[in-house]
Tab-separated table of C-alpha atoms in Angstrom:
chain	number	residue	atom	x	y	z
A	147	UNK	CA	210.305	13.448	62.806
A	148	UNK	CA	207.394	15.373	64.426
A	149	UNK	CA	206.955	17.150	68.132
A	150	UNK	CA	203.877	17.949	69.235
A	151	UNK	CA	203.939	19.861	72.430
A	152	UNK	CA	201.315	22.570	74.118
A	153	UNK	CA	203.127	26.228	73.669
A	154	UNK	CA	204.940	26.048	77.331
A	155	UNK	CA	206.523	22.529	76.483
A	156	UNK	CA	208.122	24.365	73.250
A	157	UNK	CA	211.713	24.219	74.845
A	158	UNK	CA	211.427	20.972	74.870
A	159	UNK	CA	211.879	20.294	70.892
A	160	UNK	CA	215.558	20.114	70.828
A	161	UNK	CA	215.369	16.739	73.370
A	162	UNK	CA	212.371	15.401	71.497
A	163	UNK	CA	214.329	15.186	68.470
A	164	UNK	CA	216.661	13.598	70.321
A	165	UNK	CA	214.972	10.998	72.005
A	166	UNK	CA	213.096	9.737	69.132
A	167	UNK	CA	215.804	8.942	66.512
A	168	UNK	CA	216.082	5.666	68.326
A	169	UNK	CA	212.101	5.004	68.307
A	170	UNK	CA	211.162	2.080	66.940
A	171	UNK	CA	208.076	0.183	65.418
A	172	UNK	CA	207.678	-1.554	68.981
A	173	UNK	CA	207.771	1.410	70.936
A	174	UNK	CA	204.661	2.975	69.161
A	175	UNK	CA	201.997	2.187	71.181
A	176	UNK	CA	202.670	-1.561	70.344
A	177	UNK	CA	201.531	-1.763	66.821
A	178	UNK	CA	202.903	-3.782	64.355
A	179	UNK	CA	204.412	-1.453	61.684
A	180	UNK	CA	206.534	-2.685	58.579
A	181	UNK	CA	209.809	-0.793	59.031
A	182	UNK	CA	210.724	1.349	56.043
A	183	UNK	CA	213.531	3.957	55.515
A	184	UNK	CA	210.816	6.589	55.622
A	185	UNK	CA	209.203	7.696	58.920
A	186	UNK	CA	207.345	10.213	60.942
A	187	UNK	CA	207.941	10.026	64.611
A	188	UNK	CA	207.172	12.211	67.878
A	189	UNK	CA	206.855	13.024	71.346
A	190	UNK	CA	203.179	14.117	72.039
A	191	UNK	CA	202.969	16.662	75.950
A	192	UNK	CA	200.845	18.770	77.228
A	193	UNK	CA	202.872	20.849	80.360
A	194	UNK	CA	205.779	19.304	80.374
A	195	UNK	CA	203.586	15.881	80.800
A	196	UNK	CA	203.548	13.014	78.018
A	197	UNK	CA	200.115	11.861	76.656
A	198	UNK	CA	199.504	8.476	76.590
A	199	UNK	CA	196.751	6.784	73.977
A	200	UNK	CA	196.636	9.538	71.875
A	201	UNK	CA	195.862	8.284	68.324
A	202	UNK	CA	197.486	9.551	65.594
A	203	UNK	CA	197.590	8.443	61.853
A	204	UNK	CA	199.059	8.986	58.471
A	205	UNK	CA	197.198	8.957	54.968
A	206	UNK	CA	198.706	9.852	51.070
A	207	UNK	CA	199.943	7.829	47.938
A	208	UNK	CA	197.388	5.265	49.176
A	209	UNK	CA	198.608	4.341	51.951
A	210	UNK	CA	197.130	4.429	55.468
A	211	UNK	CA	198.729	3.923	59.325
A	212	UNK	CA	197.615	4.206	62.168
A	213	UNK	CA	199.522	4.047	65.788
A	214	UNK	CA	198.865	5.509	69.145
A	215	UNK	CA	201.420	7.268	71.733
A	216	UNK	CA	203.357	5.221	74.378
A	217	UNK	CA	203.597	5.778	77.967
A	218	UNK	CA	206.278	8.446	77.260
A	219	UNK	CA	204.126	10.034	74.615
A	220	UNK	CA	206.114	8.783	71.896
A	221	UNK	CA	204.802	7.571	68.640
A	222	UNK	CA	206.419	6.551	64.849
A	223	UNK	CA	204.840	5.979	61.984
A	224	UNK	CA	206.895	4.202	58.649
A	225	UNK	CA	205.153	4.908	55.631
A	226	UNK	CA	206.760	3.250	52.200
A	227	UNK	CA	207.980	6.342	50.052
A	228	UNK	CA	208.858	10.009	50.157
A	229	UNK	CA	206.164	11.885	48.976
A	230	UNK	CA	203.249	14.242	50.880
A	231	UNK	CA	201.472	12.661	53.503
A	232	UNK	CA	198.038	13.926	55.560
A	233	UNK	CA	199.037	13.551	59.236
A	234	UNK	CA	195.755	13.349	61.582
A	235	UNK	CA	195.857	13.996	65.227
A	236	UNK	CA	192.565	12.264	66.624
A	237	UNK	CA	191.337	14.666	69.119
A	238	UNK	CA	188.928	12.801	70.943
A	239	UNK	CA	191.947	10.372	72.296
A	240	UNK	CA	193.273	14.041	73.903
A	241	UNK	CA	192.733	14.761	77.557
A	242	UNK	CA	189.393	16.671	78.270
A	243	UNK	CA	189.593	20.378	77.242
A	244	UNK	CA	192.993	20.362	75.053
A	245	UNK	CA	192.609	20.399	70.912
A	246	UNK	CA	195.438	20.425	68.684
A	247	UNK	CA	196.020	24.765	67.931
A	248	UNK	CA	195.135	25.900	64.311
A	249	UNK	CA	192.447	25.679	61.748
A	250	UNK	CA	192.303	21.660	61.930
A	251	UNK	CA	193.611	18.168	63.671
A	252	UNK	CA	194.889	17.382	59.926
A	253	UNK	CA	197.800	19.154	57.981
A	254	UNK	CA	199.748	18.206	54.839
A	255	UNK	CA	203.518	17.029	55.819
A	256	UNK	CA	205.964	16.016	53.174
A	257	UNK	CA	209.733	14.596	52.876
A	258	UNK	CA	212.705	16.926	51.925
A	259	UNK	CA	215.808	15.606	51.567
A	260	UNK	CA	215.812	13.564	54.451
A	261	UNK	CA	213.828	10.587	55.615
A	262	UNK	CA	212.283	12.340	58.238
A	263	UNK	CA	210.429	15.447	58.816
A	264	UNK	CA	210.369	17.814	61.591
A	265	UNK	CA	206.856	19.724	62.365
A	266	UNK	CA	205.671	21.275	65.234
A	267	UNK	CA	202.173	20.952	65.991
A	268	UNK	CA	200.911	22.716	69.641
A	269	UNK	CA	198.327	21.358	71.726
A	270	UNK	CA	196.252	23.702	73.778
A	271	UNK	CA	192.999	24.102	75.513
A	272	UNK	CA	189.669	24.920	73.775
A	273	UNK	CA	186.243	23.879	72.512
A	274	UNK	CA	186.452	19.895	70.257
A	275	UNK	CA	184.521	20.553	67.127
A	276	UNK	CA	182.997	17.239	66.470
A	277	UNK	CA	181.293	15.905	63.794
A	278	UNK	CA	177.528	14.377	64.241
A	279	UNK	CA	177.135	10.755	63.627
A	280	UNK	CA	173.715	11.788	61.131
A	281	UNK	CA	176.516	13.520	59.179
A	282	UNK	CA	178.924	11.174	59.254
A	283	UNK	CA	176.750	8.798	58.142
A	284	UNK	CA	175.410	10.918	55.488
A	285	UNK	CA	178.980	11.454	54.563
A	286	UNK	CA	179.446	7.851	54.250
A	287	UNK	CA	176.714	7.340	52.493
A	288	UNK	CA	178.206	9.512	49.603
A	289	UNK	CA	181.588	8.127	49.667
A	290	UNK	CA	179.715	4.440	49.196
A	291	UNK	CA	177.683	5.305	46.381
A	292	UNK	CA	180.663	6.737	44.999
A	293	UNK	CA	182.869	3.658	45.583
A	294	UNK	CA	179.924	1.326	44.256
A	295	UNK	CA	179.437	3.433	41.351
A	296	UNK	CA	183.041	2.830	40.489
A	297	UNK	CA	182.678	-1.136	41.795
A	298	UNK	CA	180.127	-1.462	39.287
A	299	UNK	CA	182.325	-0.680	36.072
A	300	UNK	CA	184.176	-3.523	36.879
A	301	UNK	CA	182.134	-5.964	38.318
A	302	UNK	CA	179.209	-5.711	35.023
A	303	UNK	CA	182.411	-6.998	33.050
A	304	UNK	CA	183.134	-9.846	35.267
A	305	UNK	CA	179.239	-10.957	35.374
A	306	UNK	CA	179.139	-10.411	30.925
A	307	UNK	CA	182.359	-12.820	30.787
A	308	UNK	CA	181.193	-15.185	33.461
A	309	UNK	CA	177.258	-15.115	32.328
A	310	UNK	CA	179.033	-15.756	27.754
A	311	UNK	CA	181.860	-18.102	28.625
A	312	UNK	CA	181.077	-19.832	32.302
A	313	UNK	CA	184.533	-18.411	33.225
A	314	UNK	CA	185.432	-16.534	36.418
A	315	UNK	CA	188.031	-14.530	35.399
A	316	UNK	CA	190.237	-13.482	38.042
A	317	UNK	CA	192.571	-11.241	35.669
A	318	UNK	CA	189.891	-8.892	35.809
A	319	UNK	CA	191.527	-7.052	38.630
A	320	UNK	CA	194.701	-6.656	36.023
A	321	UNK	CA	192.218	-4.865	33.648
A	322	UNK	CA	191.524	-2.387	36.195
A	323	UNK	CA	195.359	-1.824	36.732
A	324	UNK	CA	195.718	-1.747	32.962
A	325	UNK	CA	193.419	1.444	32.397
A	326	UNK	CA	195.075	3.352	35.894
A	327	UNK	CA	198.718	2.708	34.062
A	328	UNK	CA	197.533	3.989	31.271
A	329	UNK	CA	196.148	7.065	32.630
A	330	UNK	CA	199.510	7.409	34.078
A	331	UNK	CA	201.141	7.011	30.450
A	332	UNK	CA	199.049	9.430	28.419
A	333	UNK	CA	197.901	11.733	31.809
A	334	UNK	CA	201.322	12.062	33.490
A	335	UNK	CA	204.364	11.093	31.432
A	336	UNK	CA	202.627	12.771	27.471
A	337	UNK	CA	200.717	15.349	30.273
A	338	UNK	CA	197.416	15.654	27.862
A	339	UNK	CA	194.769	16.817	29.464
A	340	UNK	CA	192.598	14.377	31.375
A	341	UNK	CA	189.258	15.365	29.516
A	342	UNK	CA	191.200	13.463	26.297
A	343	UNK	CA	193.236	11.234	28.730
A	344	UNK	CA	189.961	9.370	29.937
A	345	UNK	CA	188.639	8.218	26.106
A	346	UNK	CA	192.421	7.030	24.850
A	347	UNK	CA	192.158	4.714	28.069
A	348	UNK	CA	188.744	3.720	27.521
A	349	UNK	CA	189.729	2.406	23.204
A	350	UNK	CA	192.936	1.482	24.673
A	351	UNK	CA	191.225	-0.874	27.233
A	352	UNK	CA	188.563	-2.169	24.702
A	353	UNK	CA	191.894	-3.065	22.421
A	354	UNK	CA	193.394	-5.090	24.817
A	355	UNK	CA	190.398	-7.018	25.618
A	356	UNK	CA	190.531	-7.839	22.128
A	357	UNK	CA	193.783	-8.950	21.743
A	358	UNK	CA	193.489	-11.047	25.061
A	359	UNK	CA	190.330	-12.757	23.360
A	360	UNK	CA	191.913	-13.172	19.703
A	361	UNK	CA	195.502	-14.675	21.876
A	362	UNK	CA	194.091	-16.466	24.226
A	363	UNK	CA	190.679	-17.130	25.294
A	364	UNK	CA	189.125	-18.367	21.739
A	365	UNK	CA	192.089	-20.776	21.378
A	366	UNK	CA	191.458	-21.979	24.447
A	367	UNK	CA	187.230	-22.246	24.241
A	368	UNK	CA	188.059	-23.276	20.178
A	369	UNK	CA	189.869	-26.521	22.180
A	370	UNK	CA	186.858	-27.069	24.373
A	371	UNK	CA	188.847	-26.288	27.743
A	372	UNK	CA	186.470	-27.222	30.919
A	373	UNK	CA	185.403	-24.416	33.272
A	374	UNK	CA	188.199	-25.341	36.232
A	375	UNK	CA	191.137	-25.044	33.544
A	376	UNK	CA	190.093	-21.990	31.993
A	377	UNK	CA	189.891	-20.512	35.817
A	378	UNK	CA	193.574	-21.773	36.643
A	379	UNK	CA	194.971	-19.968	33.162
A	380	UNK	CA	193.065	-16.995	34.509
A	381	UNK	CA	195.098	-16.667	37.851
A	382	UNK	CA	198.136	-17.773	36.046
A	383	UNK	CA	197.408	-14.773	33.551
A	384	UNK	CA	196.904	-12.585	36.340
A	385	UNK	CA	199.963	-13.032	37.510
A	386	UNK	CA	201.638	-12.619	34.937
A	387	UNK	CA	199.981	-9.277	33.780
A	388	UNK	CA	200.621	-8.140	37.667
A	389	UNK	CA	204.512	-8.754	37.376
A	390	UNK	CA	204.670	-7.276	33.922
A	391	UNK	CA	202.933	-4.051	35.649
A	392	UNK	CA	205.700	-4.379	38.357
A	393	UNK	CA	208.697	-4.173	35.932
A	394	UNK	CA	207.632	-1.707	33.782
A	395	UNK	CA	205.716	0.723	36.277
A	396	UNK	CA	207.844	0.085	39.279
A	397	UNK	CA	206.609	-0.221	42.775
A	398	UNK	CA	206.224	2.995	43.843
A	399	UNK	CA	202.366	4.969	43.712
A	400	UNK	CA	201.914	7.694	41.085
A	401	UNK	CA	199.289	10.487	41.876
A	402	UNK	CA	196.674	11.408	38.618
A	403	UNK	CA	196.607	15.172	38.057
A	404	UNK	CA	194.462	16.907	40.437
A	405	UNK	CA	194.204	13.660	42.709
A	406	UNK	CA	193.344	14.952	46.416
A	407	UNK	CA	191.317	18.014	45.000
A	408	UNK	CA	189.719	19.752	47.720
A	409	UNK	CA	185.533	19.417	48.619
A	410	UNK	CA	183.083	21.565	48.208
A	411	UNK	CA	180.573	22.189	50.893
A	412	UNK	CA	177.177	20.951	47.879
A	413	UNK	CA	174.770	21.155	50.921
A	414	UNK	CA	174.841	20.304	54.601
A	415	UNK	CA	177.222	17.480	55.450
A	416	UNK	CA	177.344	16.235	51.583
A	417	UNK	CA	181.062	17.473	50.586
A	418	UNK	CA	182.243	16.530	47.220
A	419	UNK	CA	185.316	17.391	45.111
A	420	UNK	CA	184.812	17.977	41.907
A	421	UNK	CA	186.427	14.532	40.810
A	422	UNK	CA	184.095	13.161	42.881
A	423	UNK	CA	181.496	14.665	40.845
A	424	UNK	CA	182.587	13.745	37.762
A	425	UNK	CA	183.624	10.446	38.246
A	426	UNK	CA	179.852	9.718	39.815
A	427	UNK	CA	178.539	11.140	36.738
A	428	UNK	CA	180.587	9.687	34.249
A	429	UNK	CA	179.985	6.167	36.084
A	430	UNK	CA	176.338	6.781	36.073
A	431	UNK	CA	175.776	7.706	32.357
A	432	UNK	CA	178.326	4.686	31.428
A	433	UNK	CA	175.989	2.442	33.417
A	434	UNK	CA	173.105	3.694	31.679
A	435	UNK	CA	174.218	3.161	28.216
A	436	UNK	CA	175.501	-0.283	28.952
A	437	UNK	CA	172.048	-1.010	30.493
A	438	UNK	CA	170.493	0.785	27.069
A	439	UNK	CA	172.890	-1.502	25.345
A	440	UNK	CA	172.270	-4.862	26.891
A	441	UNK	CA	167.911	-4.147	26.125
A	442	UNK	CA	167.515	-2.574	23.418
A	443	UNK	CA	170.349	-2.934	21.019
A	444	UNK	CA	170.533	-6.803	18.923
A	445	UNK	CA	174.147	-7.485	20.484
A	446	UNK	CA	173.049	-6.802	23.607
A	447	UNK	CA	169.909	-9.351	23.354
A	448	UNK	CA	172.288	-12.058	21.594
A	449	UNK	CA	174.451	-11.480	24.559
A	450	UNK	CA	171.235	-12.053	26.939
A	451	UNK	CA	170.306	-14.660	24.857
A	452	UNK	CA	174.065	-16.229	25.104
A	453	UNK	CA	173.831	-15.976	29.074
A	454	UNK	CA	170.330	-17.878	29.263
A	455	UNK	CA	171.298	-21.113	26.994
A	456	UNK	CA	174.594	-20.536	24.656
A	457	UNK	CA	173.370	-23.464	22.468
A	458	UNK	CA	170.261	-22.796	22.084
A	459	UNK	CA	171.196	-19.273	20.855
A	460	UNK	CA	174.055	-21.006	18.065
A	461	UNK	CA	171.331	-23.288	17.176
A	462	UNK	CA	168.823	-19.840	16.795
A	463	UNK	CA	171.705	-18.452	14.501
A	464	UNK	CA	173.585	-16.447	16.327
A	465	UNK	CA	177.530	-15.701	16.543
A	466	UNK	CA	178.229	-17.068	19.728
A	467	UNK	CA	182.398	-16.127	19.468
A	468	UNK	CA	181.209	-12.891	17.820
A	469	UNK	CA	179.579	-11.974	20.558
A	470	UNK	CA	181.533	-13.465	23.621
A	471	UNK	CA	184.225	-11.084	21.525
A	472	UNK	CA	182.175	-8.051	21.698
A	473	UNK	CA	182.007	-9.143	25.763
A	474	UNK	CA	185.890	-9.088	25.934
A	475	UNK	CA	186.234	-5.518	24.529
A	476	UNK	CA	183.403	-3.869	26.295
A	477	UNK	CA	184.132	-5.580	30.004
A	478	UNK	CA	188.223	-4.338	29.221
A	479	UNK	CA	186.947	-0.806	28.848
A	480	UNK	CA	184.634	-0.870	31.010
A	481	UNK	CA	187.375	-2.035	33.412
A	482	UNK	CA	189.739	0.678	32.387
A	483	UNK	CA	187.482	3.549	33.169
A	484	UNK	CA	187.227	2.053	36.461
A	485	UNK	CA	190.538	1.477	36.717
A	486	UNK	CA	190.955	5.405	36.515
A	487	UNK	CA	188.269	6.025	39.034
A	488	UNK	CA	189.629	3.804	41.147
A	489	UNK	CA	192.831	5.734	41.571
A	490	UNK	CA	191.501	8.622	42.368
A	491	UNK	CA	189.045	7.253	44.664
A	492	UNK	CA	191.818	5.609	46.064
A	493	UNK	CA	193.860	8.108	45.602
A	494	UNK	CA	197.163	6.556	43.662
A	495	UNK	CA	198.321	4.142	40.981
A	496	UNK	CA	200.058	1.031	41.667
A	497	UNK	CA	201.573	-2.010	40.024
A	498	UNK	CA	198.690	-4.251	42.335
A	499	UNK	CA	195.943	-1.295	42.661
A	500	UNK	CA	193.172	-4.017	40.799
A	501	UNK	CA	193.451	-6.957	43.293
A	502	UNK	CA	192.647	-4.820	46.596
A	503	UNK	CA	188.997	-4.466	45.039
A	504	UNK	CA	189.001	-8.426	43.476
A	505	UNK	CA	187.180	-10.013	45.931
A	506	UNK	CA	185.161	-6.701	46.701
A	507	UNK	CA	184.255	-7.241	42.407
A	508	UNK	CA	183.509	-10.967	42.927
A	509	UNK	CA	181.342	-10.279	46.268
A	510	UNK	CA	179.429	-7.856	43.987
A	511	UNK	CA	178.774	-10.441	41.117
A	512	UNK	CA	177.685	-13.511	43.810
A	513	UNK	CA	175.828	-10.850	45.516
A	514	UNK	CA	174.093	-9.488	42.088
A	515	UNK	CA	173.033	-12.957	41.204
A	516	UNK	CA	176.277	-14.505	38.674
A	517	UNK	CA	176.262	-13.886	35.235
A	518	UNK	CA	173.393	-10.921	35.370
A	519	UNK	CA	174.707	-7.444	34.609
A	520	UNK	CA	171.873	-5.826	36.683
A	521	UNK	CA	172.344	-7.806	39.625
A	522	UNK	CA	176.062	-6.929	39.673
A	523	UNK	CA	175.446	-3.407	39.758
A	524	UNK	CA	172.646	-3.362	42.406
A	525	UNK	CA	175.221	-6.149	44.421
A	526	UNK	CA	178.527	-3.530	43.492
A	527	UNK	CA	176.002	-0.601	45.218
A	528	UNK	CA	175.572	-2.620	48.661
A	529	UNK	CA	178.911	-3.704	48.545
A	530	UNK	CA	180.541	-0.039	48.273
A	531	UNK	CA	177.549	1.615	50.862
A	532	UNK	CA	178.974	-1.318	53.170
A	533	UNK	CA	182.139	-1.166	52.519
A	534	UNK	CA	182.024	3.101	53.442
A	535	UNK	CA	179.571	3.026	56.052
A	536	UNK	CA	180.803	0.041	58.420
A	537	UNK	CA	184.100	2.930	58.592
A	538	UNK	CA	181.258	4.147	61.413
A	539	UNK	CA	181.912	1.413	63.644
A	540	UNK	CA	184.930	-0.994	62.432
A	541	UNK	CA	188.295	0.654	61.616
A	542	UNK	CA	189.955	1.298	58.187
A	543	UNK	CA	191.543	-1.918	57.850
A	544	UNK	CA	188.561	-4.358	58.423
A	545	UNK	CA	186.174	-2.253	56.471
A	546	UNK	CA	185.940	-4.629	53.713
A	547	UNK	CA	184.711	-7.483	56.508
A	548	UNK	CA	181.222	-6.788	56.987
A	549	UNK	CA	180.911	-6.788	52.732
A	550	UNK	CA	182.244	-10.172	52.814
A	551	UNK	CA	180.485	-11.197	56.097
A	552	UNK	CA	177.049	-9.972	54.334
A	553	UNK	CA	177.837	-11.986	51.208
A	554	UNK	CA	178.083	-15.655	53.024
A	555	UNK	CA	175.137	-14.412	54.732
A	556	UNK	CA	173.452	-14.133	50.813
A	557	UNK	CA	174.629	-17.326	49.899
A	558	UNK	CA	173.897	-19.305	52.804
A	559	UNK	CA	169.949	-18.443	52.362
A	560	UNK	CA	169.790	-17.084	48.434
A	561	UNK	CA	172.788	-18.722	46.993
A	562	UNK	CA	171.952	-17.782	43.081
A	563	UNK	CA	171.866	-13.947	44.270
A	564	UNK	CA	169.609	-11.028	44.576
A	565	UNK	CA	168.266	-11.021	40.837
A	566	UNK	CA	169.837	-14.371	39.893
A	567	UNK	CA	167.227	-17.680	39.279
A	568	UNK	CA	167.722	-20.633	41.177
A	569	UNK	CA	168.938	-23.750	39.378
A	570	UNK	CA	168.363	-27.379	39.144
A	571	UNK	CA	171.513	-29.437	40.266
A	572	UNK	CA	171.549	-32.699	39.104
């Protein structure tokens, strides 16, 4: 439980404590919370006086909330699981003149044995610091080409599969999951360094897209199963994979080592971890050998070749199920590695990580132009700056909107996408 109070409302702890044991989700500035066994709650004063409005929110083991103070200052925040927790006073919602005391608004809070925690933070008067909106945009603009970067490891897969095999293959988001689990197997629970960790994932994904192709999808195209079908087996699969996840991984969130690393000030208002780096690095040199691999290597024409007019290609000689196979293992590792960037990005692994960036993948691939790899990653770039920067004006929780809202906007006037070619129908 957490008492925030400016330095001459200290005395007052002892009946903040006791007034908010009883606070509930209702009583916290009216938002709807889901009520867990683990909570954060407070009375927010400045003099003695309670401070209504002010906005205060939660963030760790991804997982955000956000509530504001009630007319008595009180506020309560459930989060789903012990752990350590960033706890964000916004400052701006504060009277005129008063700033939460210390370095920052922000400081790290986590459980003990309880299912509550007690901090005092101390309000007091002094100078905002506030952050331009040039460098918040900036900022954004970072954290979206980072995020698109990462979008695009997946969504190239989805466009290969869909542009081989006419199949829209919503387990993809499981194939993300897959390669985040198994960071968590060989990065966590065997501890090996994450430098080897990353490349185990990456063969481990490419061997599961292989089996999945060898059990399933070439008995099914081998039996000349229609487009529709193949899509239903596809959810069905999904689910299936997701509940496997569930009972084997549990449903809590599991951090990657060195998840939450701190940023370094690279130059002006661009801050970047050093995961942040590396993962934009290692997503940009992946993209470039794929794109070196789809133009100038033979699989990678056949597979071109495949996309424009599968028949004509088996009639030219080549080995349409060899390739689509070669598709399966390279879109499953691909998907891995982004399955690992995705929980740091994130940050966290869970059982359902994949399917809070499906549609965000698919919007990518229409947006792209379907079944081109290049247009997915230039579509998986807009979709991630929109995603980030639209934070500027929309909150947290509707941030994937305007992506989605600039998608039917694509189709209504391009509807084969940015690179894709318009078709005959009919």
């Amino acid at each position: 439980m957490l008492f925030m109070a400016a330095p001459a409302s200290f005395a007052d702890t002892g009946d903040a404590e006791t007034d908010t044991t009883t606070t509930s989700s209702d009583d916290s500035g009216g938002d709807e919370q889901e009520v867990t066994d683990f909570f954060f709650a407070g009375v927010i004063k400045y003099d003695a006086d309670p401070l209504p409005g002010v906005a205060v929110s939660i963030k760790g083991n991804g997982f955000e909330a956000e509530t504001e103070t009630d007319d008595t200052g009180r506020w309560t925040l459930y989060v789903p699981e012990k752990g350590e927790y960033e706890l964000t006073v916004d400052e701006s919602t504060l009277p005129d003149g008063v700033i939460v005391e210390g370095e920052s608004a922000s400081q790290d809070v986590e459980f003990g044995l309880g299912n509550r925690v007690i901090v005092n933070l101390f309000l007091g008067e002094g100078v905002r610091e506030t952050t331009s909106f040039i460098d918040q945009f900036v900022e954004r603009i970072i954290n979206g080409l980072n995020f698109g970067l990462l979008l695009a490891l997946a969504a190239i897969g989805v466009s290969l599969i869909f542009g081989t095999m006419n199949l829209t293959n919503f387990a993809h988001a499981e194939m993300v999951t897959f390669g985040a689990v198994m960071a968590v197997v060989f990065g966590v629970t065997l501890a090996l360094p994450m430098w080897l960790t990353i490349p185990l994932v990456v063969i481990c994904g490419g061997i599961f897209g292989y089996l999945m192709d060898v059990g399933l999808w070439k008995p099914l195209r081998k039996r000349g199963m229609g487009i529709i079908p193949l899509m239903i087996v596809s959810i069905g699969f999904s689910f299936a994979l997701r509940y496997v996840f569930l009972f084997f991984f549990g449903g809590g969130t599991v951090q990657l080592p060195n998840a939450g690393a701190p940023k370094i000030e690279i130059w002006g208002p661009i801050k970047l971890s050093v995961i942040d780096m590396m993962s934009m690095g290692l997503s940009i040199v992946v993209l470039v050998a794929v794109a070196f691999w789809l133009l100038r290597t033979r699989t990678g024409k056949a597979t071109r070749a495949i996309s424009d007019n599968p028949s004509l290609a088996a009639a030219s000689g080549i080995n349409v199920d060899r390739v689509i196979r070669i598709v399966w293992i390279l879109a499953s590792a691909l998907a891995a590695l982004g399955g690992i960037l995705w929980a740091y990005f994130r940050p966290g692994v869970r059982w359902d990580m994949g399917v809070h960036i499906l549609l965000l993948i698919f919007a990518a691939v229409c947006l792209g132009g379907l079944g081109t790899a290049f247009g997915a990653l230039i579509g998986s770039i807009i979709v991630g700056l929109l995603v980030e920067v639209s934070t500027l004006w929309l909150p947290s929780d509707l941030k994937y909107v305007g992506a989605l809202a600039i998608l039917i906007l694509v189709l209504l006037f391009r509807p084969q996408g940015i690179l894709g070619r318009r078709e005959r129908i009919g």
